[in-house]
Coordinates of C-alpha atoms in Angstrom, one line a residue:
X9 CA -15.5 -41.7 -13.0
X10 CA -11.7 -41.9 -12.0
X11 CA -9.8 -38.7 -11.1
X12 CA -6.1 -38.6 -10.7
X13 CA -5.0 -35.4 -8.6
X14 CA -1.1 -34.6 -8.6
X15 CA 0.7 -32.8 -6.1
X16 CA 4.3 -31.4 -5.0
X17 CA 5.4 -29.6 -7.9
X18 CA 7.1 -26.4 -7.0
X19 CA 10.2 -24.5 -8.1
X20 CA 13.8 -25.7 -6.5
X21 CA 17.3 -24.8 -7.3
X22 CA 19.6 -27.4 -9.0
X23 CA 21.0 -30.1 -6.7
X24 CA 17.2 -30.1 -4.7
X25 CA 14.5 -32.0 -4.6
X26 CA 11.2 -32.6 -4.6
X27 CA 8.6 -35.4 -4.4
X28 CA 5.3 -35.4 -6.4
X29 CA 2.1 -37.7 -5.4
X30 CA -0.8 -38.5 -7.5
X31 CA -3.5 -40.1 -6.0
X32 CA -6.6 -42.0 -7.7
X33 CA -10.1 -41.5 -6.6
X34 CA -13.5 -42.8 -7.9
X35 CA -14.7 -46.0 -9.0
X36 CA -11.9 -48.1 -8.9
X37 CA -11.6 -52.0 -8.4
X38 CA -8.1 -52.5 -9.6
X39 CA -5.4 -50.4 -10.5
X40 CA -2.4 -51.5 -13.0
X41 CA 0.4 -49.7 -14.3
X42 CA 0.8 -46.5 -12.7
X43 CA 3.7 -43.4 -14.6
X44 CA 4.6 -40.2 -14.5
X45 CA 5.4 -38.6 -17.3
X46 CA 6.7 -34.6 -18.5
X47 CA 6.2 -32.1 -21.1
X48 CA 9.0 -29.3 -21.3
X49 CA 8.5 -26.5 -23.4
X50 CA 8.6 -27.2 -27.1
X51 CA 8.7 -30.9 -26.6
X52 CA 6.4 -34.0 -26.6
X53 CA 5.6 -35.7 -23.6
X54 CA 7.8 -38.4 -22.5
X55 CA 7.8 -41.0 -20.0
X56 CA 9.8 -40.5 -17.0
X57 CA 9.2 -43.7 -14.9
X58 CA 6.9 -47.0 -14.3
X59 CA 5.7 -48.8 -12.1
X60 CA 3.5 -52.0 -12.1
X61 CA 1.1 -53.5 -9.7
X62 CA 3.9 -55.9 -7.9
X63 CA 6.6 -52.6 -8.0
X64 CA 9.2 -53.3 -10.9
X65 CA 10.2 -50.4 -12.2
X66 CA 11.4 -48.4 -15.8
X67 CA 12.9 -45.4 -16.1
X68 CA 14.4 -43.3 -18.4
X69 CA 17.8 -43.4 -18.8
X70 CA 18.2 -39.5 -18.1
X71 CA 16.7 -40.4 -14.3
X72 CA 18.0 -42.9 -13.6
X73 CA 19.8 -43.3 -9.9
X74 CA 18.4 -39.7 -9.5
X75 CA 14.5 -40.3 -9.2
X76 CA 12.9 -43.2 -7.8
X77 CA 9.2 -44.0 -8.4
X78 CA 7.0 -46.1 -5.9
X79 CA 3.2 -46.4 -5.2
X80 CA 1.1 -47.5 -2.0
X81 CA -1.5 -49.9 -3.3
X82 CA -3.8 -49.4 -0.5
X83 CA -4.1 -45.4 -1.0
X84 CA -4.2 -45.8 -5.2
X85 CA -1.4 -43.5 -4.9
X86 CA 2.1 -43.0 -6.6
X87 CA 4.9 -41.5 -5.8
X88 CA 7.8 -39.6 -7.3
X89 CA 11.1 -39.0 -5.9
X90 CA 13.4 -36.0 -7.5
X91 CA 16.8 -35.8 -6.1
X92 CA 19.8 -34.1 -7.7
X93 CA 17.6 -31.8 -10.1
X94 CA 18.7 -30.3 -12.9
X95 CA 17.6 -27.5 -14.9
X96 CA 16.4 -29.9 -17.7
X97 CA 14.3 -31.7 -15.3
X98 CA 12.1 -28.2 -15.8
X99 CA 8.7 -29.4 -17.0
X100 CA 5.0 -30.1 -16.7
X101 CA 4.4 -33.3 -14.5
X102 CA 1.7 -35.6 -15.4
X103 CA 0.4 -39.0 -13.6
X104 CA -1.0 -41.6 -15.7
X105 CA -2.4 -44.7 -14.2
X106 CA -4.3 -47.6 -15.8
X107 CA -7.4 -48.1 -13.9
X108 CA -10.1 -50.9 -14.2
X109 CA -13.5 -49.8 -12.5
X110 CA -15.2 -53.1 -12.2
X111 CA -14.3 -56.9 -11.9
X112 CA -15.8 -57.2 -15.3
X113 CA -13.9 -54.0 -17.0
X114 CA -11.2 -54.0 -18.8
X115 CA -8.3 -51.4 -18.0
X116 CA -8.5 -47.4 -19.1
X117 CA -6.1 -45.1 -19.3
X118 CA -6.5 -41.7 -17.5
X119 CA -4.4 -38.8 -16.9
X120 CA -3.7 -36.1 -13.8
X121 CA -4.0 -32.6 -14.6
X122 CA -0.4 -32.1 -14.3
X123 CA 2.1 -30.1 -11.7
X124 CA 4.8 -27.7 -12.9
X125 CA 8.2 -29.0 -11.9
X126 CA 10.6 -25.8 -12.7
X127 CA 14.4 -25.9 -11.9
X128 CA 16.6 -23.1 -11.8
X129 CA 20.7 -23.1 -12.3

């Protein structure tokens, strides 16, 4: 199996910061895209930022210049950089990451359990 486990959520005035990590574990030969994405309250989830294997990078245009997303290939692990939060930034904070567990397999999708991101005015 594959497990995603998030970290670095917390609760920060506006202006702060804060950077999340989610790190993959399991059976894992190669990892693809890797995201974050957020679910405020009353909303659907939305993607915040990408990444693929060779680092280029989306985001959405909200975040932009504000977060920056990156990921250490050796550690299966991406990163999430929050500066200049605002209180709409408040939201649940999942990882997603696109993981094929053999040479033979194609890729799957799987999913953190998500870190509360909550900031005040």
């Amino acid at each position: 199996q594959v497990q995603l486990v998030e970290s670095g959520g917390g609760l920060v005035q506006a202006g702060g910061s804060l950077r999340l990590s989610c790190a993959a574990s399991g059976t894992i030969f190669r990892v693809d895209n890797m995201a974050w994405f957020r679910r405020a309250p009353g909303k659907q989830r939305e993607l915040v930022a990408q990444i693929t294997s060779d680092a280029g990078t989306v985001y959405k245009e909200s975040v932009k210049g504000r977060f920056t997303i990156s990921r250490d290939n050796a550690k299966n692990t991406v990163y999430l950089q929050m500066n200049s939060l605002k209180p709409e930034d408040t939201a649940v904070y999942y990882c997603n990451a696109d993981v094929a567990r053999t040479k033979y397999s194609w890729t799957e999708g799987y999913w953190g359990q998500g870190t509360q991101v909550t900031v005040s005015s």
